[in-house]
Tab-separated table of C-alpha atoms (C1' of nucleotides) in Angstrom:
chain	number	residue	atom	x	y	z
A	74	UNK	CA	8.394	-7.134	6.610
A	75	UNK	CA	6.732	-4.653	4.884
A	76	UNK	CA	8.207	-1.371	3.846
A	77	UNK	CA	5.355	1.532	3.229
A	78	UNK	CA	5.763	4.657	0.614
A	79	UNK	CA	7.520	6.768	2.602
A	80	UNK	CA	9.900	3.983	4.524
A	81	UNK	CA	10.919	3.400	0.868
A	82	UNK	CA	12.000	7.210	0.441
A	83	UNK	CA	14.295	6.640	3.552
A	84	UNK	CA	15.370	3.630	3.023
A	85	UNK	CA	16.659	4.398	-0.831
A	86	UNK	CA	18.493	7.011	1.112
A	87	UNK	CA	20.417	4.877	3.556
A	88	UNK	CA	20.903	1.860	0.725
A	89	UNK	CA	22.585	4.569	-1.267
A	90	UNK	CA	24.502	6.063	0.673
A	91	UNK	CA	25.642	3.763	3.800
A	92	UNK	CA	26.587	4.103	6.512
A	93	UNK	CA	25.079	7.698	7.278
A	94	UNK	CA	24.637	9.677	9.752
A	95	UNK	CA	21.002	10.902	11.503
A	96	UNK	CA	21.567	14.625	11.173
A	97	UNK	CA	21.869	13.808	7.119
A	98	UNK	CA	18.966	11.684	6.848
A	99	UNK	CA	17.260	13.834	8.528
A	100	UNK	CA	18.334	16.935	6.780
A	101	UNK	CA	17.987	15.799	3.203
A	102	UNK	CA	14.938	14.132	3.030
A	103	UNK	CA	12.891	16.811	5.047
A	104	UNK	CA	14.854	19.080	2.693
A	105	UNK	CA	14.289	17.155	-0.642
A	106	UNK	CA	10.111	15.880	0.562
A	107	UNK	CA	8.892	19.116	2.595
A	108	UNK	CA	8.583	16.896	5.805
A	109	UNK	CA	8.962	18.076	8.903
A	110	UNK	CA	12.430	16.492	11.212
A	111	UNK	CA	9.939	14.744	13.671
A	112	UNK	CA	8.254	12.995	10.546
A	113	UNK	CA	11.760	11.765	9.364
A	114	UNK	CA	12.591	10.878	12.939
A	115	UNK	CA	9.434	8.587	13.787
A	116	UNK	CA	10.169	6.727	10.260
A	117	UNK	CA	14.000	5.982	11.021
A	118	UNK	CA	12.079	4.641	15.004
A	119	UNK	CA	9.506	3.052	12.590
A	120	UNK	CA	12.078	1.108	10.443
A	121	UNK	CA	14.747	0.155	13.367
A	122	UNK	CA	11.823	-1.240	15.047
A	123	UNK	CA	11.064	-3.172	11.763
A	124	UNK	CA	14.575	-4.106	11.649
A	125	UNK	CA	15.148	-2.836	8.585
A	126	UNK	CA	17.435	-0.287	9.715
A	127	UNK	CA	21.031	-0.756	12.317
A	128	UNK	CA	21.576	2.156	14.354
A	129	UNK	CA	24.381	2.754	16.224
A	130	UNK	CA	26.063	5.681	18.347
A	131	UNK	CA	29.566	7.662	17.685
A	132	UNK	CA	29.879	10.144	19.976
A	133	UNK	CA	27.063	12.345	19.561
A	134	UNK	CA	26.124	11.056	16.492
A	135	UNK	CA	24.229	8.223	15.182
A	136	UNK	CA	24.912	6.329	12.403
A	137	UNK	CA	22.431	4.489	10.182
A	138	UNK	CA	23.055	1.200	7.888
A	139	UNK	CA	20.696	-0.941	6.261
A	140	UNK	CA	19.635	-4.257	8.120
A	141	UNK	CA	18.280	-5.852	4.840
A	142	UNK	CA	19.310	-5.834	1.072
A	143	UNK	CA	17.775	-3.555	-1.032
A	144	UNK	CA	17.512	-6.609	-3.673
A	145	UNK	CA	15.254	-8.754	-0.991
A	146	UNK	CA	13.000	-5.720	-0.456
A	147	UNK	CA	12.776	-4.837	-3.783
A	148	UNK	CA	11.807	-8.623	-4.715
A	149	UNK	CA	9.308	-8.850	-2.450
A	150	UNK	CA	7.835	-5.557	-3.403
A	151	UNK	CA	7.964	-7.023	-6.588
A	152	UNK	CA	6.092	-9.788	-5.974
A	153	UNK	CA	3.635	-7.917	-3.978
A	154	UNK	CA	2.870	-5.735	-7.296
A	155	UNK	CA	2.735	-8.677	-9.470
A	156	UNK	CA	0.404	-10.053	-6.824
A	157	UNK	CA	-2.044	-7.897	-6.721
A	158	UNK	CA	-2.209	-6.306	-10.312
A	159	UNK	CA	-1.209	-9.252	-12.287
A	160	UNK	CA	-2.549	-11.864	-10.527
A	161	UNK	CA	1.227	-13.130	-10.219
A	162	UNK	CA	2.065	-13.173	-13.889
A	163	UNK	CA	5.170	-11.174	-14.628
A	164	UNK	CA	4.694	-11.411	-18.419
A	165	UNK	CA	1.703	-9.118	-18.647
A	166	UNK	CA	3.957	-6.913	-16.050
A	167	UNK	CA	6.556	-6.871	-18.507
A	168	UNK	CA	4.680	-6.449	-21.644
A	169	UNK	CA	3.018	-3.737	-20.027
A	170	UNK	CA	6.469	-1.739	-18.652
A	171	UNK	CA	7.916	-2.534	-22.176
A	172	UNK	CA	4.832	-0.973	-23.672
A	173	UNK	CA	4.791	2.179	-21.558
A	174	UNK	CA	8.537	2.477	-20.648
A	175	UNK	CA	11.193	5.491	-22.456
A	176	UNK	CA	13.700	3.092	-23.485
A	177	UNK	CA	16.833	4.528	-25.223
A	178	UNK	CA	18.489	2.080	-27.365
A	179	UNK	CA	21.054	0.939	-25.055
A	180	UNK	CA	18.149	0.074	-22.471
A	181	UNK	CA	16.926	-1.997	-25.230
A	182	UNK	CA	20.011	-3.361	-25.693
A	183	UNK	CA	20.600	-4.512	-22.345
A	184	UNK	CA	17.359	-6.183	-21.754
A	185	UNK	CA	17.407	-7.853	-25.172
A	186	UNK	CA	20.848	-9.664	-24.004
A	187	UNK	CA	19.289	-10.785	-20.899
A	188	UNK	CA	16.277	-12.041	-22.725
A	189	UNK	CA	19.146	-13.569	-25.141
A	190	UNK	CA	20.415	-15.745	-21.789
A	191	UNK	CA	17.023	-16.116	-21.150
A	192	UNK	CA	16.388	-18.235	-23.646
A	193	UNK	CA	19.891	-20.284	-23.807
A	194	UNK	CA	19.437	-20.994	-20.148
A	195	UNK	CA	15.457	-22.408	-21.486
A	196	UNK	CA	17.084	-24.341	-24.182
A	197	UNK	CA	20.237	-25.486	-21.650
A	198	UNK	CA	17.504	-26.890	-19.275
A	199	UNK	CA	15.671	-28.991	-22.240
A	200	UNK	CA	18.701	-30.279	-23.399
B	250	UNK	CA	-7.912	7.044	-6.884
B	251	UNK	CA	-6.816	4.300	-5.016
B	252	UNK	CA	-7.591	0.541	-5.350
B	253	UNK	CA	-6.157	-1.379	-2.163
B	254	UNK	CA	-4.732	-5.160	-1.972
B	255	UNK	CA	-8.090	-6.399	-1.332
B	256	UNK	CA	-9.584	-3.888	-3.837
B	257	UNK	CA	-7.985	-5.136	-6.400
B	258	UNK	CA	-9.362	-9.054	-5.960
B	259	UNK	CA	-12.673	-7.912	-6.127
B	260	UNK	CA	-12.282	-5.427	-9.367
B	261	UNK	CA	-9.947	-8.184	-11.468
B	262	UNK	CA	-13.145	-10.821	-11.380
B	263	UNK	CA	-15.280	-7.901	-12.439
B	264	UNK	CA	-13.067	-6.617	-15.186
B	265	UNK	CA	-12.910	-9.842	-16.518
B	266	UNK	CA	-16.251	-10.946	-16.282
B	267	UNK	CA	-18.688	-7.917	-16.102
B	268	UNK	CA	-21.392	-7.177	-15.746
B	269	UNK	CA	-22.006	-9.518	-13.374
B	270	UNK	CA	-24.410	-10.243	-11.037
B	271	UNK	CA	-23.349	-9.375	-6.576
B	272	UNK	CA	-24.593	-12.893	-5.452
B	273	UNK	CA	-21.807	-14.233	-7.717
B	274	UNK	CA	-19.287	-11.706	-6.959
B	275	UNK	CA	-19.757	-12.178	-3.004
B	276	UNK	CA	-20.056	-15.957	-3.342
B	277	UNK	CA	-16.592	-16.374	-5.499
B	278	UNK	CA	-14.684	-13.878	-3.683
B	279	UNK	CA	-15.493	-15.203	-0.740
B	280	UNK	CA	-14.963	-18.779	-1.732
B	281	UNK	CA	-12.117	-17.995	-2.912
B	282	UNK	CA	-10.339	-15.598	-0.547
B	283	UNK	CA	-11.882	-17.221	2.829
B	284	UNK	CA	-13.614	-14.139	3.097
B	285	UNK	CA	-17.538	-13.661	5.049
B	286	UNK	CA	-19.756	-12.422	2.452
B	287	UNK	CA	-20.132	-9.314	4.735
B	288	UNK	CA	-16.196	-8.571	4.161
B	289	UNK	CA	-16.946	-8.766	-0.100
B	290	UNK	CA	-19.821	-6.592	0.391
B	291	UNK	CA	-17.642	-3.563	2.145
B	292	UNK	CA	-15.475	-3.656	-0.642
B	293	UNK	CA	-17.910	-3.765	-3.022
B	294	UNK	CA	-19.610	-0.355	-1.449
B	295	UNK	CA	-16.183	1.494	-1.031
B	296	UNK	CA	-15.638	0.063	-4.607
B	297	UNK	CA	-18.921	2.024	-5.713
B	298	UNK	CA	-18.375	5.098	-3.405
B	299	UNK	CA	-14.815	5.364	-4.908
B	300	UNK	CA	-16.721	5.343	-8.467
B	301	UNK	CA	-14.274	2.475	-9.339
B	302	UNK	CA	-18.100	0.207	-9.858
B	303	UNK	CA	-20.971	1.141	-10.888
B	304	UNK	CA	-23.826	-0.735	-9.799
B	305	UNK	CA	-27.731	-1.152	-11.162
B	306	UNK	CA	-30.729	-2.852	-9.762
B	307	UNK	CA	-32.410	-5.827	-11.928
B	308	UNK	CA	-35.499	-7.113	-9.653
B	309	UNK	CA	-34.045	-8.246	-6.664
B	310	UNK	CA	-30.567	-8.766	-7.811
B	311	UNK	CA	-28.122	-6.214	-8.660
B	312	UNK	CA	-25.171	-5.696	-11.088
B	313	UNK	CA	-22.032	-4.643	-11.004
B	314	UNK	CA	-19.955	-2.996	-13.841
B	315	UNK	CA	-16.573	-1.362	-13.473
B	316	UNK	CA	-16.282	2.618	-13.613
B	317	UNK	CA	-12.764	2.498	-14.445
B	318	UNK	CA	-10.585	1.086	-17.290
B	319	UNK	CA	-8.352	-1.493	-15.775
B	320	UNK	CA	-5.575	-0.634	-18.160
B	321	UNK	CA	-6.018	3.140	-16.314
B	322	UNK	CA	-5.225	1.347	-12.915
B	323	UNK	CA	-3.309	-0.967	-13.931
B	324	UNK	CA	-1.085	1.989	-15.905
B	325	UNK	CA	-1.613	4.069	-12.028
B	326	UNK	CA	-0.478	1.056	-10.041
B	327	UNK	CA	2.317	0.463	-12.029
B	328	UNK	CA	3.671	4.302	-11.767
B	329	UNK	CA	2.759	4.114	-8.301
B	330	UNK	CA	5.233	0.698	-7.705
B	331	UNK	CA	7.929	2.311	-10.019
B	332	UNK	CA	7.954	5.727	-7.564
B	333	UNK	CA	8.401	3.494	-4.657
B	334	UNK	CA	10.749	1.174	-5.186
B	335	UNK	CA	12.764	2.473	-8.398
B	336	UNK	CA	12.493	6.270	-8.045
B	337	UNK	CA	9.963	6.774	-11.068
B	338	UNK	CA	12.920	4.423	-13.438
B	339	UNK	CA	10.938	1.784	-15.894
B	340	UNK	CA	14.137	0.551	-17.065
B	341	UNK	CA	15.850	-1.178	-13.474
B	342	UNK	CA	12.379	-2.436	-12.963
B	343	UNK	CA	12.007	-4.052	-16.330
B	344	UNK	CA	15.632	-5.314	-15.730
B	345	UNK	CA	14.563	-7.223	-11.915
B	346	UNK	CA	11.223	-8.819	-14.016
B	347	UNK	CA	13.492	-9.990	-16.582
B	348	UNK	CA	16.360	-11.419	-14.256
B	349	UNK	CA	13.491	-13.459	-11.792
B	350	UNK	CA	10.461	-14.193	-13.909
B	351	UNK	CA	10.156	-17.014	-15.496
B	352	UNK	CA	9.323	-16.855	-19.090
B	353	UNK	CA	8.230	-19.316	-21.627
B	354	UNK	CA	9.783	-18.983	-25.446
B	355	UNK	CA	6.959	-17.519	-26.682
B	356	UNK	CA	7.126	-14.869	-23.919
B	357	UNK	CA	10.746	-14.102	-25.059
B	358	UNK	CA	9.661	-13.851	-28.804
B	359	UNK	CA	6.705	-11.170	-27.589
B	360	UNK	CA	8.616	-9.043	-25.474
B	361	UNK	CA	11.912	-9.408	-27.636
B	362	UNK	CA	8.923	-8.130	-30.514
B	363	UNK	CA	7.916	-5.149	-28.620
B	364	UNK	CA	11.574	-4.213	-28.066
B	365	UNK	CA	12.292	-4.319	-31.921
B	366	UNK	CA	9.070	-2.289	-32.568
B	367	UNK	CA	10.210	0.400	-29.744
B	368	UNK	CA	13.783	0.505	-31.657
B	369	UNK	CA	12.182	1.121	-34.315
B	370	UNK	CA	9.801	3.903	-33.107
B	371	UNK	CA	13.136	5.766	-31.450
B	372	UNK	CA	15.053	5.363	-34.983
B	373	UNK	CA	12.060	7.161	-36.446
B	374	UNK	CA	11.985	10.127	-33.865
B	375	UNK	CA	15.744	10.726	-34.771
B	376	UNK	CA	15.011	10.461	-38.509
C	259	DC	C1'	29.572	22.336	36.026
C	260	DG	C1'	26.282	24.288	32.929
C	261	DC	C1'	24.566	24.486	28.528
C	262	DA	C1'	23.781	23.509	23.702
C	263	DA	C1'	23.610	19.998	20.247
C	264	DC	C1'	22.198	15.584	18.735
C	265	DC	C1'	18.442	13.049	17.952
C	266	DG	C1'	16.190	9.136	20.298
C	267	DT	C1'	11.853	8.243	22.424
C	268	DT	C1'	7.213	8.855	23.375
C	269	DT	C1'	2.939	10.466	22.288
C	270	DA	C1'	-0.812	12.026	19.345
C	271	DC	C1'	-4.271	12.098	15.665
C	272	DA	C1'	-6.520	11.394	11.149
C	273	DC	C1'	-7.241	8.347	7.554
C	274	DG	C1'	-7.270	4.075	4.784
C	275	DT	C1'	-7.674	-0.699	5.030
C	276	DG	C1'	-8.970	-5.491	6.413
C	277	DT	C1'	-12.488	-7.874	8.384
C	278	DA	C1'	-17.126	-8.633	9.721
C	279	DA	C1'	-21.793	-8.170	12.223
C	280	DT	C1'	-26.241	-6.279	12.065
C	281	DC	C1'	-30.084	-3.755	10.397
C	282	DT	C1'	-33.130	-2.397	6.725
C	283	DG	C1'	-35.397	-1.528	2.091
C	284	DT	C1'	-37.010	-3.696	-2.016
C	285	DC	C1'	-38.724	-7.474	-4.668
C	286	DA	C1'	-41.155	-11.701	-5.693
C	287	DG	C1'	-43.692	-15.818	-4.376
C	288	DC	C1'	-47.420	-17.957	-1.829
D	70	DG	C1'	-50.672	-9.151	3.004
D	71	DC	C1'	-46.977	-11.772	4.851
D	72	DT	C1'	-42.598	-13.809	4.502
D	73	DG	C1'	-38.161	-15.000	2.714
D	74	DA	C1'	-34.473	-13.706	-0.404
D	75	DC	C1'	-31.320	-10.300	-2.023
D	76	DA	C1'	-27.874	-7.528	-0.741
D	77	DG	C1'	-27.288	-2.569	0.265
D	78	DA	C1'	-26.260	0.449	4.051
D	79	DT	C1'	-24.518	1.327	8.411
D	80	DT	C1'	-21.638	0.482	12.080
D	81	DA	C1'	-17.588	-1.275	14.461
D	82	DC	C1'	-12.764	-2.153	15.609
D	83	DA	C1'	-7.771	-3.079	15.132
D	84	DC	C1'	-3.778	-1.932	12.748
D	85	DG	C1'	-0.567	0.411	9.614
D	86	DT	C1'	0.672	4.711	7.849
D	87	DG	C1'	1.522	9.769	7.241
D	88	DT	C1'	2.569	13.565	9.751
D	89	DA	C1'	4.454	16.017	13.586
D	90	DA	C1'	5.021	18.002	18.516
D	91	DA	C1'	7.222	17.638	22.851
D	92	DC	C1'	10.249	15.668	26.184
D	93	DG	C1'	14.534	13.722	27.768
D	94	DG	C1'	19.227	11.181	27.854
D	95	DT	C1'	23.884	11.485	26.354
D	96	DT	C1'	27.852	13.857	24.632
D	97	DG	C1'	31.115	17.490	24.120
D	98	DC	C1'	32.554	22.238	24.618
D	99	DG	C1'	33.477	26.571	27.156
DNA sequence: CGCAACCGTTTACACGTGTAATCTGTCAGC
DNA sequence: GCTGACAGATTACACGTGTAAACGGTTGCG
């Protein structure tokens, strides 16, 4: 399933902030992208009929959650990048993020532990 | 300007191997991809018409040459990905490569490099 | 019961993209 | 001069996407 630019802008919404209802979808991303309601409106259609998105009535109202993880989508999207720019290689991905990124020292931090377990877990494996 | 999925096959052989003559670039990509030769040479005009190629007649062959740096579009693509799927933040997307790609020891040692050189760059700003 | 609110549903259109067929101009060999 | 090779140029179509208007079903309030 493929999520497109502007899905993504929805869907960040609804992952953040689930469950929510239409009239605040709606609202705040026509507010916060200078879309018109019936744009935001075919996109929440658009991504039910992807099943990305639950919808479900209360009342009046509707109320939106997420059919799929955000982590699945985002790994896939991932992939899809590494794909096509990288030819599948996430070093050079990395290398080139690392290069270009505004890392404050704790973000350093953090992804230097990681790399840290990294490279236990490597020399776990070859033990 | 933007390079699509397909785009992209066709300008990473010419990056790397350029200039280089069309037969080769419509026989490989095709080859390669399961493409008709007639698919490789749309591209390869919308490539030129976009001004990401340049192109030059040598008899009865022609060559091809990129227009664009791929660090440039690489450096785009990767702003564009980090906008979608991370609201415009290097550091979450750094953090998913690091958690699922799978990196050698030497990897670790060349990113865990650049970190310690980008420390030291933000110790020098303060100073 | 009528009406407004909610917002789903349907429809529309332009553009980019994936895929490919066909036609045509130029060049080089016989 | 003719012909084949090279491959550019043009054309075509389906689909996804961005953008948005218009219509209609359901709910709840006066």
């Amino acid at each position: 399933m493929q999520i497109s630019d502007a899905e993504w802008v929805v869907m960040n919404l609804i992952w953040s902030s689930s469950p929510i209802e239409a009239a605040e979808v709606i609202d705040q991303i026509a507010a916060d992208n200078g879309w018109s309601a019936a744009t935001v409106k075919t996109m929440l259609h658009r991504l039910v009929r992807k099943g990305a998105l639950a919808t479900e009535q209360n009342g009046k109202k509707y109320v939106y959650t997420p059919a799929v993880r955000r982590d699945a989508c985002v790994r896939q999207a991932s992939r899809s990048f590494l794909d096509r720019v990288f030819g599948g290689e996430a070093t050079p991905a990395l290398i080139h993020f690392v290069k270009t990124a505004k890392l404050s020292d704790k973000d350093v931090k953090e992804i230097r532990a990681m790399l840290d377990k990294k490279t236990n877990r490597n020399e776990g494996e070859q033990g």
